[in-house]
Coordinates of C-alpha atoms and ligand atoms in Angstrom, one line a residue:
M1 CA 31.4 178.0 126.6
E2 CA 33.0 176.7 129.7
N3 CA 32.5 173.0 129.0
P4 CA 33.0 172.5 125.3
S5 CA 33.8 168.9 125.7
T6 CA 31.8 166.0 127.2
P7 CA 33.1 163.6 129.8
S8 CA 34.2 160.3 128.4
N9 CA 31.1 158.2 127.6
F10 CA 29.9 155.4 125.4
I11 CA 28.4 157.6 122.7
K12 CA 31.7 159.5 122.4
N13 CA 33.5 156.2 121.9
V14 CA 31.2 155.2 119.1
I15 CA 31.7 158.5 117.4
T16 CA 35.4 158.3 117.7
E17 CA 35.4 154.8 116.3
D18 CA 33.1 155.8 113.4
L19 CA 35.3 158.7 112.4
K20 CA 38.5 156.6 112.7
S21 CA 37.1 153.8 110.5
G22 CA 35.8 156.3 107.9
K23 CA 32.2 155.2 108.4
V24 CA 31.2 158.8 108.7
K25 CA 33.1 162.0 107.6
E26 CA 31.2 164.5 109.6
I27 CA 29.1 164.2 112.7
V28 CA 25.6 165.4 112.3
T29 CA 23.2 165.3 115.3
R30 CA 19.8 166.8 115.9
F31 CA 17.7 167.9 118.8
P32 CA 14.1 166.8 117.9
P33 CA 11.5 168.2 120.3
E34 CA 7.8 167.8 119.6
P35 CA 6.3 171.3 119.9
N36 CA 3.7 170.2 122.3
G37 CA 5.0 172.0 125.4
Y38 CA 7.9 174.0 126.8
L39 CA 11.3 172.5 127.3
H40 CA 12.3 171.3 130.8
I41 CA 15.4 170.5 132.6
G42 CA 15.4 167.0 131.2
H43 CA 15.5 168.3 127.7
A44 CA 18.6 170.3 128.7
R45 CA 20.4 167.0 128.9
A46 CA 19.3 165.9 125.4
I47 CA 20.2 169.4 124.0
W48 CA 23.5 169.4 125.7
I49 CA 24.4 165.9 124.5
N50 CA 23.5 166.5 120.9
F51 CA 25.1 169.9 120.6
T52 CA 28.3 169.4 122.6
L53 CA 29.0 166.0 121.1
A54 CA 28.7 167.2 117.5
A55 CA 30.7 170.4 118.3
E56 CA 33.4 168.5 120.0
F57 CA 34.1 166.6 116.8
G58 CA 33.7 169.6 114.5
G59 CA 30.2 168.5 113.5
K60 CA 26.9 170.1 113.5
T61 CA 23.4 169.9 115.0
N62 CA 20.0 170.7 113.6
L63 CA 17.0 171.9 115.6
R64 CA 14.1 169.9 114.3
F65 CA 10.6 170.1 115.3
D66 CA 9.0 166.7 115.4
D67 CA 5.6 168.1 114.4
T68 CA 3.7 165.0 113.3
N69 CA 0.9 165.1 115.7
P70 CA -1.0 168.4 115.0
V71 CA -3.6 167.8 117.7
K72 CA -1.2 168.7 120.4
E73 CA 1.2 171.1 118.7
D74 CA 1.3 174.8 118.7
T75 CA 3.4 177.7 117.3
E76 CA 3.7 179.1 120.8
Y77 CA 5.8 176.1 121.6
V78 CA 7.8 176.3 118.4
K79 CA 8.8 179.9 119.5
S80 CA 9.6 179.1 123.1
I81 CA 11.7 176.1 122.2
Q82 CA 13.9 178.1 119.9
E83 CA 14.3 180.8 122.5
D84 CA 15.2 178.3 125.2
V85 CA 17.8 176.5 123.1
K86 CA 19.5 179.8 122.2
W87 CA 19.4 181.0 125.8
L88 CA 21.1 177.8 126.9
G89 CA 23.9 178.9 124.6
F90 CA 23.5 176.5 121.6
E91 CA 23.4 177.4 117.9
W92 CA 21.8 175.1 115.5
E93 CA 23.0 174.5 112.0
E94 CA 19.6 174.3 110.4
L95 CA 16.1 174.8 111.6
R96 CA 13.9 172.0 110.3
F97 CA 10.3 170.8 110.6
A98 CA 9.3 167.1 110.2
S99 CA 6.3 168.4 108.5
D100 CA 8.5 169.8 105.7
Y101 CA 9.0 166.1 104.8
F102 CA 5.4 165.0 104.7
D103 CA 5.5 164.6 100.9
E104 CA 8.6 162.4 101.0
M105 CA 7.2 160.4 103.9
Y106 CA 4.1 159.8 101.9
N107 CA 6.1 158.6 99.0
R108 CA 8.2 156.3 101.1
A109 CA 5.0 154.8 102.6
V110 CA 3.8 154.2 99.0
L111 CA 7.1 152.5 98.3
L112 CA 6.5 150.2 101.3
I113 CA 3.1 149.3 100.0
K114 CA 4.5 148.6 96.5
K115 CA 7.1 146.3 98.1
G116 CA 4.3 144.5 100.0
K117 CA 5.7 145.8 103.3
A118 CA 2.7 147.8 104.4
F119 CA -1.1 147.4 104.2
I120 CA -4.2 149.3 105.0
D121 CA -6.0 148.0 108.0
D122 CA -9.7 148.6 108.8
L123 CA -9.5 147.3 112.4
S124 CA -10.2 149.9 115.0
A125 CA -7.5 151.1 117.4
D126 CA -9.0 148.9 120.1
Q127 CA -9.0 145.9 117.9
I128 CA -5.4 146.5 116.9
R129 CA -4.4 146.7 120.5
E130 CA -6.3 143.6 121.4
T131 CA -4.7 141.5 118.6
R132 CA -1.2 142.8 119.3
G133 CA -0.5 140.1 121.9
T134 CA 1.7 140.6 125.0
L135 CA 5.3 140.2 126.0
K136 CA 4.5 136.5 126.6
S137 CA 2.1 135.7 123.8
P138 CA 2.3 136.5 120.1
G139 CA -0.2 138.8 118.3
S140 CA -2.5 137.7 115.5
N141 CA -2.6 138.8 111.9
S142 CA -5.2 141.3 110.9
P143 CA -7.8 139.9 108.5
Y144 CA -6.9 142.8 106.2
R145 CA -3.2 141.9 106.1
D146 CA -3.3 140.2 102.7
R147 CA -4.9 142.9 100.7
S148 CA -3.4 143.3 97.3
V149 CA -0.8 146.0 96.5
E150 CA -3.3 147.6 94.1
E151 CA -6.1 147.8 96.7
N152 CA -3.7 149.1 99.4
L153 CA -2.4 151.8 97.0
E154 CA -5.9 152.9 96.2
L155 CA -7.0 152.9 99.8
F156 CA -4.0 154.9 100.9
E157 CA -4.7 157.5 98.2
G158 CA -8.3 157.5 99.4
M159 CA -7.0 158.2 103.0
R160 CA -4.9 161.0 101.7
D161 CA -7.8 162.5 99.7
G162 CA -10.0 162.6 102.7
K163 CA -12.4 159.8 101.7
F164 CA -12.4 158.3 105.2
S165 CA -13.1 159.6 108.7
D166 CA -10.6 159.7 111.6
G167 CA -9.8 156.2 112.8
A168 CA -11.6 154.4 109.9
K169 CA -8.4 153.0 108.5
V170 CA -4.6 153.0 109.2
L171 CA -1.6 152.1 107.3
R172 CA 0.5 149.4 109.0
A173 CA 3.9 148.0 108.3
K174 CA 3.8 144.3 107.5
I175 CA 6.5 142.8 109.6
D176 CA 5.9 140.0 112.1
M177 CA 3.0 139.6 114.5
S178 CA 4.9 137.1 116.6
S179 CA 8.1 139.1 117.0
P180 CA 9.4 139.2 120.6
N181 CA 9.7 142.9 120.1
I182 CA 6.1 144.3 120.2
N183 CA 7.2 147.3 118.2
L184 CA 7.7 145.0 115.2
R185 CA 4.2 143.6 115.3
D186 CA 2.8 145.4 112.3
P187 CA 3.1 148.9 113.8
I188 CA 0.8 151.6 112.6
I189 CA 2.7 154.1 110.4
Y190 CA 0.0 156.4 109.1
R191 CA -3.3 157.5 110.7
I192 CA -6.2 159.6 109.6
S193 CA -6.6 162.9 111.4
H194 CA -8.7 165.7 109.9
T195 CA -6.8 168.3 111.9
Y196 CA -5.3 171.7 110.9
H197 CA -1.5 171.6 111.1
H198 CA 0.4 174.7 112.3
N199 CA 2.8 174.3 109.3
T200 CA 1.0 172.5 106.5
G201 CA -2.5 173.9 107.3
D202 CA -5.2 171.7 105.7
K203 CA -3.0 170.1 103.1
W204 CA -3.0 166.7 105.0
C205 CA -5.6 164.7 106.7
I206 CA -3.3 161.8 107.3
Y207 CA -0.2 162.0 109.5
P208 CA 2.8 159.6 109.9
M209 CA 3.3 158.0 113.3
Y210 CA 6.3 159.2 115.3
A211 CA 8.1 155.8 115.1
F212 CA 7.9 155.8 111.3
A213 CA 8.5 159.5 110.8
H214 CA 11.5 159.9 113.0
P215 CA 14.0 157.6 111.3
L216 CA 13.0 159.1 107.9
E217 CA 13.6 162.6 109.3
D218 CA 17.0 161.6 110.5
A219 CA 17.9 160.0 107.2
I220 CA 16.6 162.9 105.1
E221 CA 18.8 165.3 107.1
G222 CA 21.9 163.1 106.9
I223 CA 22.0 162.7 110.7
T224 CA 24.8 160.3 111.5
H225 CA 24.1 159.7 115.2
S226 CA 20.5 159.9 116.3
L227 CA 20.8 160.4 120.1
C228 CA 17.7 160.0 122.2
S229 CA 16.7 158.9 125.7
L230 CA 16.4 155.3 126.8
E231 CA 12.7 154.8 126.4
F232 CA 13.3 154.6 122.6
E233 CA 15.7 151.6 122.9
D234 CA 12.9 149.1 122.0
Q235 CA 12.1 151.2 119.0
R236 CA 15.6 150.8 117.5
P237 CA 14.9 147.6 115.5
F238 CA 11.9 149.3 113.9
Y239 CA 14.0 152.5 113.3
D240 CA 16.5 150.4 111.4
W241 CA 13.7 148.5 109.5
V242 CA 12.2 151.8 108.3
V243 CA 15.5 153.2 107.1
A244 CA 16.3 150.0 105.3
E245 CA 12.9 149.1 103.8
C246 CA 12.3 152.7 102.7
E247 CA 15.7 152.5 100.9
M248 CA 17.0 155.8 102.4
P249 CA 20.4 156.7 101.0
N250 CA 21.7 158.0 104.3
V251 CA 21.7 155.5 107.1
P252 CA 21.6 157.1 110.6
H253 CA 22.0 155.0 113.8
Q254 CA 20.2 155.5 117.0
Y255 CA 22.0 155.5 120.4
E256 CA 20.3 156.0 123.7
F257 CA 21.3 157.7 126.9
G258 CA 19.6 157.8 130.3
R259 CA 16.9 160.3 131.0
L260 CA 17.6 163.0 133.5
N261 CA 15.4 162.8 136.5
V262 CA 15.7 165.2 139.3
E263 CA 14.2 164.8 142.8
Q264 CA 10.9 166.5 143.3
T265 CA 10.8 167.6 139.7
L266 CA 8.4 166.7 137.0
T267 CA 9.9 166.0 133.6
S268 CA 7.0 165.1 131.5
K269 CA 5.5 167.7 129.3
R270 CA 2.1 166.2 129.7
K271 CA 2.1 166.7 133.4
L272 CA 3.6 170.1 133.2
K273 CA 0.9 171.1 130.7
L274 CA -1.8 169.8 133.1
L275 CA -0.3 172.1 135.8
V276 CA -0.6 175.0 133.4
D277 CA -4.0 174.1 132.0
E278 CA -5.5 173.6 135.5
Q279 CA -3.8 176.8 136.8
H280 CA -1.9 175.2 139.5
V281 CA 0.9 177.5 138.3
D282 CA 1.1 180.8 136.7
G283 CA 2.0 179.6 133.2
W284 CA 4.8 177.6 131.7
D285 CA 7.4 180.1 133.0
D286 CA 6.1 180.1 136.6
P287 CA 9.4 180.2 138.6
R288 CA 8.4 176.9 140.3
M289 CA 8.2 175.1 137.0
P290 CA 11.2 173.0 136.0
T291 CA 10.9 174.4 132.5
I292 CA 13.8 176.2 131.0
S293 CA 11.7 179.4 130.9
G294 CA 10.6 178.8 134.5
L295 CA 14.2 178.3 135.7
R296 CA 15.2 181.4 133.7
R297 CA 12.5 183.5 135.4
L298 CA 13.4 182.0 138.8
G299 CA 17.0 183.2 138.2
Y300 CA 19.0 180.3 136.9
T301 CA 21.7 181.1 134.4
P302 CA 22.6 179.1 131.3
E303 CA 26.0 178.4 132.8
A304 CA 24.6 176.9 136.0
I305 CA 22.3 174.6 134.0
R306 CA 25.1 173.6 131.6
N307 CA 27.5 172.9 134.5
F308 CA 24.8 170.9 136.2
I309 CA 24.1 168.8 133.1
Y310 CA 27.8 168.3 132.6
E311 CA 28.2 167.0 136.1
T312 CA 25.2 164.6 135.9
G313 CA 26.9 163.0 132.9
I314 CA 25.8 160.8 130.1
S315 CA 25.0 157.3 131.2
K316 CA 22.6 154.5 130.5
T317 CA 21.4 154.6 134.1
Q318 CA 18.4 156.7 134.9
G319 CA 18.9 157.4 138.6
V320 CA 17.3 160.4 140.3
V321 CA 19.6 163.3 140.8
D322 CA 19.6 165.2 144.1
L323 CA 17.8 168.5 143.7
Q324 CA 20.5 170.0 145.9
M325 CA 23.0 169.2 143.2
Q326 CA 21.0 171.4 140.8
E327 CA 20.9 174.2 143.4
H328 CA 24.6 173.8 144.1
F329 CA 25.4 174.9 140.5
I330 CA 23.4 178.1 140.6
R331 CA 25.0 179.1 143.9
E332 CA 28.5 178.4 142.5
D333 CA 27.7 180.4 139.4
L334 CA 26.4 183.4 141.2
K335 CA 28.9 183.4 144.1
L336 CA 31.3 185.8 142.4
K337 CA 28.9 187.4 139.9
A338 CA 26.0 188.6 142.1
P339 CA 26.4 191.8 144.3
R340 CA 25.9 191.1 148.0
T341 CA 23.4 193.6 149.3
M342 CA 20.9 193.9 152.2
A343 CA 17.2 193.3 152.0
V344 CA 14.7 193.2 154.8
L345 CA 11.9 190.9 154.1
N346 CA 9.6 191.2 157.1
P347 CA 10.4 194.7 158.4
L348 CA 10.3 195.9 162.0
K349 CA 11.0 199.6 162.6
V350 CA 13.9 200.5 164.9
V351 CA 14.4 204.1 166.2
I352 CA 17.9 204.9 167.3
T353 CA 17.0 207.5 169.9
N354 CA 20.4 208.9 170.5
Y355 CA 21.1 209.4 166.8
P356 CA 20.5 213.1 165.8
E357 CA 17.2 213.6 163.8
D358 CA 18.6 215.7 161.1
Q359 CA 21.7 213.6 160.6
N360 CA 22.5 210.9 158.0
E361 CA 25.7 209.3 156.8
W362 CA 26.9 206.9 154.1
F363 CA 28.9 203.8 154.5
E364 CA 31.2 202.6 151.8
V365 CA 30.6 198.8 151.4
E366 CA 32.1 196.2 149.1
N367 CA 29.7 194.8 146.5
N368 CA 31.2 191.3 146.8
I369 CA 33.7 190.6 149.5
E370 CA 35.0 187.6 147.5
N371 CA 35.3 189.6 144.3
P372 CA 37.0 193.0 144.7
E373 CA 36.5 193.7 141.0
M374 CA 32.9 194.3 141.7
G375 CA 33.8 197.6 143.5
N376 CA 32.1 199.4 146.3
R377 CA 28.8 201.1 146.9
Q378 CA 27.3 203.6 149.3
V379 CA 24.7 202.6 151.9
P380 CA 22.9 205.3 153.9
F381 CA 22.2 205.3 157.6
S382 CA 20.0 207.5 159.8
R383 CA 17.9 207.6 162.9
E384 CA 15.3 205.1 161.7
I385 CA 16.0 201.8 160.2
Y386 CA 14.2 198.5 159.4
I387 CA 15.4 195.2 160.6
E388 CA 13.9 191.7 160.2
Q389 CA 11.1 190.8 162.6
D390 CA 12.9 187.6 163.2
D391 CA 15.9 189.5 164.4
F392 CA 14.1 190.7 167.5
M393 CA 12.5 188.8 170.3
E394 CA 11.0 190.3 173.4
V395 CA 11.5 187.0 175.3
P396 CA 14.4 185.3 173.7
P397 CA 15.1 181.6 174.0
N398 CA 18.5 180.3 175.1
K399 CA 21.3 181.0 172.6
Y400 CA 19.4 183.8 170.8
F401 CA 22.1 186.3 170.0
R402 CA 20.1 188.8 168.1
L403 CA 18.2 191.8 169.4
F404 CA 16.2 191.6 172.7
P405 CA 15.6 194.1 175.4
G406 CA 18.9 194.9 177.0
N407 CA 21.0 193.1 174.4
E408 CA 23.5 194.7 172.0
V409 CA 24.1 193.5 168.4
R410 CA 26.2 194.7 165.5
L411 CA 24.4 196.3 162.5
K412 CA 26.1 194.9 159.5
N413 CA 28.6 197.5 158.1
A414 CA 27.4 200.1 160.7
Y415 CA 27.3 200.4 164.5
F416 CA 26.4 198.4 167.6
I417 CA 22.9 199.1 168.8
K418 CA 21.3 198.2 172.1
C419 CA 17.6 197.6 172.6
N420 CA 16.0 199.7 175.4
E421 CA 12.3 199.9 174.8
V422 CA 9.6 198.0 173.0
I423 CA 6.6 199.8 171.6
K424 CA 3.4 197.9 171.2
D425 CA -0.1 198.5 169.8
E426 CA -3.3 198.1 171.7
E427 CA -3.4 194.4 170.9
G428 CA 0.1 193.9 172.3
H429 CA 1.9 193.4 169.0
V430 CA 5.4 194.9 168.8
V431 CA 5.3 197.8 166.3
E432 CA 8.6 199.5 166.9
I433 CA 11.6 199.2 169.1
H434 CA 13.8 201.8 170.5
C435 CA 17.6 201.4 170.6
T436 CA 20.7 203.5 171.3
Y437 CA 23.8 203.3 169.2
D438 CA 27.5 203.6 170.3
P439 CA 29.3 206.0 167.9
E440 CA 32.6 204.4 168.9
T441 CA 31.7 201.1 167.3
K442 CA 31.5 202.1 163.7
S443 CA 32.4 199.3 161.4
G444 CA 36.0 199.5 160.2
S445 CA 37.0 201.8 163.1
G446 CA 39.0 199.0 164.7
F447 CA 36.8 199.1 167.8
T448 CA 37.6 196.1 170.0
A449 CA 36.7 197.2 173.6
R450 CA 33.8 194.8 173.7
K451 CA 32.3 192.1 171.5
V452 CA 28.8 191.2 170.4
K453 CA 27.6 187.8 169.4
G454 CA 25.0 188.7 166.7
T455 CA 25.2 190.7 163.5
I456 CA 22.0 191.6 161.8
H457 CA 21.2 193.4 158.6
W458 CA 19.1 196.5 158.1
I459 CA 17.8 199.2 155.7
D460 CA 17.8 202.9 156.3
A461 CA 14.0 203.7 156.7
S462 CA 14.2 207.2 155.2
Q463 CA 15.5 205.9 151.9
A464 CA 14.2 202.3 151.8
V465 CA 12.8 201.1 148.6
P466 CA 9.7 198.9 149.0
A467 CA 10.0 195.5 147.3
E468 CA 8.2 192.2 147.1
F469 CA 9.9 188.9 147.7
R470 CA 8.7 185.6 146.4
L471 CA 9.9 182.6 148.3
Y472 CA 9.5 179.2 146.8
E473 CA 9.6 175.6 147.8
P474 CA 9.5 172.7 145.3
L475 CA 6.2 172.4 143.6
I476 CA 6.2 168.7 144.3
K477 CA 6.4 167.3 147.8
A478 CA 9.5 165.3 148.7
E479 CA 10.1 161.8 147.3
E480 CA 8.1 162.4 144.1
S481 CA 9.8 162.7 140.7
D482 CA 9.4 161.5 137.2
E483 CA 11.3 158.3 137.5
E484 CA 8.4 156.4 136.1
I485 CA 8.4 157.3 132.5
D486 CA 5.8 154.9 131.2
E487 CA 2.8 156.5 132.8
T488 CA 0.5 156.8 129.9
E489 CA -2.8 156.2 131.6
E490 CA -5.0 159.1 132.1
K491 CA -5.7 158.2 135.7
E492 CA -2.1 158.0 136.7
E493 CA -1.6 161.3 135.1
K494 CA -4.0 162.9 137.5
T495 CA -2.7 161.3 140.7
F496 CA 0.5 163.3 140.7
L497 CA -1.7 166.3 141.4
D498 CA -2.1 165.0 145.0
Q499 CA 1.6 165.5 145.4
I500 CA 1.5 169.2 144.8
N501 CA 3.0 171.1 147.7
P502 CA 0.3 173.6 148.9
N503 CA 3.1 175.9 150.3
S504 CA 5.2 176.3 147.3
L505 CA 4.9 180.1 147.1
E506 CA 5.1 182.6 149.9
I507 CA 5.0 186.3 149.1
V508 CA 6.4 188.8 151.6
Q509 CA 6.8 192.6 151.5
G510 CA 9.9 194.4 152.6
F511 CA 12.6 196.8 151.7
I512 CA 15.9 197.0 149.7
E513 CA 18.8 199.5 149.7
P514 CA 18.1 202.7 147.8
G515 CA 20.9 202.1 145.4
M516 CA 18.9 199.2 144.0
K517 CA 15.8 201.1 143.1
D518 CA 16.5 200.9 139.3
V519 CA 17.0 197.1 139.1
V520 CA 15.6 195.4 136.0
P521 CA 14.4 191.9 135.3
Q522 CA 17.1 189.3 135.5
D523 CA 19.3 191.4 137.8
K524 CA 20.6 189.0 140.4
F525 CA 21.7 189.6 144.0
Q526 CA 22.8 187.8 147.1
F527 CA 20.8 189.2 149.9
F528 CA 22.7 189.0 153.2
R529 CA 21.5 185.9 155.1
H530 CA 18.5 185.3 152.7
G531 CA 20.0 183.8 149.6
Y532 CA 20.2 184.5 145.9
F533 CA 17.4 186.5 144.3
N534 CA 16.5 187.5 140.8
V535 CA 14.3 190.3 139.6
D536 CA 11.1 188.8 138.2
S537 CA 10.3 189.6 134.6
K538 CA 6.5 189.4 135.0
Y539 CA 5.6 191.2 138.1
S540 CA 8.5 193.7 138.7
T541 CA 7.7 197.3 137.8
P542 CA 10.0 200.3 137.7
G543 CA 10.2 201.6 141.3
H544 CA 8.6 198.5 142.8
P545 CA 10.9 195.5 142.2
V546 CA 9.7 191.9 142.7
F547 CA 12.3 189.4 143.6
N548 CA 12.3 185.6 143.2
R549 CA 14.4 183.7 145.6
I550 CA 16.4 181.4 143.4
V551 CA 18.0 179.5 146.3
S552 CA 18.8 180.1 149.9
L553 CA 22.4 180.3 151.1
K554 CA 22.7 177.2 153.1
S555 CA 23.1 173.7 151.9
S556 CA 24.2 170.5 153.3
F557 CA 25.1 169.3 149.8
K558 CA 28.8 168.5 149.0
M559 CA 30.1 167.8 145.6
K560 CA 32.0 164.6 145.5
Ligands
ATP1 P1 6.7 164.1 126.7 O1 7.1 164.5 128.1 O2 5.6 164.8 126.1 O3 6.6 162.6 126.5 P2 9.4 164.3 125.8 O4 9.9 164.8 127.1 O5 9.8 162.9 125.4 O6 7.9 164.5 125.7 P3 10.2 165.3 123.2 O7 9.8 166.6 122.6 O8 9.8 164.1 122.6 O9 9.8 165.4 124.7 O10 11.8 165.3 123.6 C1 12.8 165.7 122.7 C2 14.0 165.0 123.1 O11 14.4 165.2 124.4 C3 13.9 163.5 122.9 O12 15.0 163.1 122.1 C4 14.0 163.0 124.3 O13 14.7 161.8 124.3 C5 14.7 164.0 125.1 N1 14.3 164.1 126.5 C6 13.0 164.3 126.9 N2 13.0 164.3 128.3 C7 14.3 164.0 128.7 C8 14.9 163.8 130.0 N3 14.2 163.9 131.1 N4 16.2 163.5 130.0 C9 16.9 163.4 128.8 N5 16.4 163.6 127.6 C10 15.1 163.9 127.5
MG2 MG1 8.7 162.2 123.5

């Protein structure tokens, strides 16, 4: 991998210190997604930080599914997440499921009850919320807080054995209802949910809460540094409480880094799921989705994503990254890798009237002028060709140097042609134009007698391969991104739908060079003047390729 080491950062300093002092012998990290959706570009940062930091110090990283909320989880996600982590180029040490530890979690909860550190509460979820207090005022104790250990044990067993309905009771930690940290005000640690679990089936009808389960999972696996995004910072005291009070032999420590937010990019699984469920997009891997699978289908490479993440760094600040910076890295990665060929997206037929009808010729062309190792290819030319509709104007504005009646341009890699006649249909639309070519002007012949101002690309009509091109714009209109990470309200969840860009997909039909007829999904090209394209894995068929435009060629973005 190109970037095996992380830039200097605060977590790295902690690790270095911990190894030096002998506090830990080997670094063990984990990437702990909840399998309730596909991974997105934000997760790439968490993945990258956990895997590269451990690897850098000779340690290891587990992939652990945090599957403690069966209502939202699915094996489809378990599968896609593994595929995406591998594709990004990371190898986990062990594949684990939080649900593998349900027995141990249950036993640790029993331990808390026995120590008088947890109690069964009959208050409803609403009542618990109402008595929790606010940032300014303390909460109040539940009337059930002083139940005896025996009664708590019996009720907890009853919960486990299915004696109560969903929501009837919860197990709460007994800490301090007046703590300035709301997370320490007797947080719920187990809830009743008669729900089938993708891993444990119907074995359990009670499930641990994330905040209780997570530290236990880390401790069980011997995680040394539990790295997560900043929204978990306030949970750290409870994390430490759980590890200590549950008497876990291994003591992991949590460190937080800033979330990655990219301009015009949603990085919330809930929102992305809504886009999928309401069919605003064509599935989780729609090329407009900021999911890893969407970016892959669009044409991003793992290298581009890793280099982008590397450059955005690890910091505690959660600024919004310029979308152009993300795009910069895919251009950089493909610049020398992708063959540079011609494609005509909105074709206009050109007949070269002085070129013999039975003649054709082949031009030898470099595949990538910046990378001679990519060799050459043959491009055919004959009497009829296609050019872009945009490259011809019957009445040109000032400074239009492409084709118009009486004007001469260079055909890329071929000859100068001059427009003599415009053929229109009954409604006055231009259907074809007639040109003449000058045999003296063949590309590479050293012809200098006169110059032209415009160079346009083209495809030989007799051998053109029809293709579809899908041009994208960001799914979300400018100035919207997921900077706000605390939007939990249902209504806020819906309002972002107003920000969906109605023009995010444009489909056009055109032609590619005959040498490209056998392209397969994930083949990538730079089309002259149009940008970088990737063969789509869903809609492309043999003989009729469909291309996704990954990114256009131009950018005003400059790396600092
Ligand atoms: P949701 O969007 O459903 O709230 P999530 O994005 O937090 O979920 P998890 O499955 O809980 O998804 O995330 C797994 C890990 O990825 C967590 O450790 C989380 O800190 C990290 N993570 C998620 N989003 C980002 C992001 N935008 N930037 C950096 N890390 C992230
Ligand atoms: Mg989360």
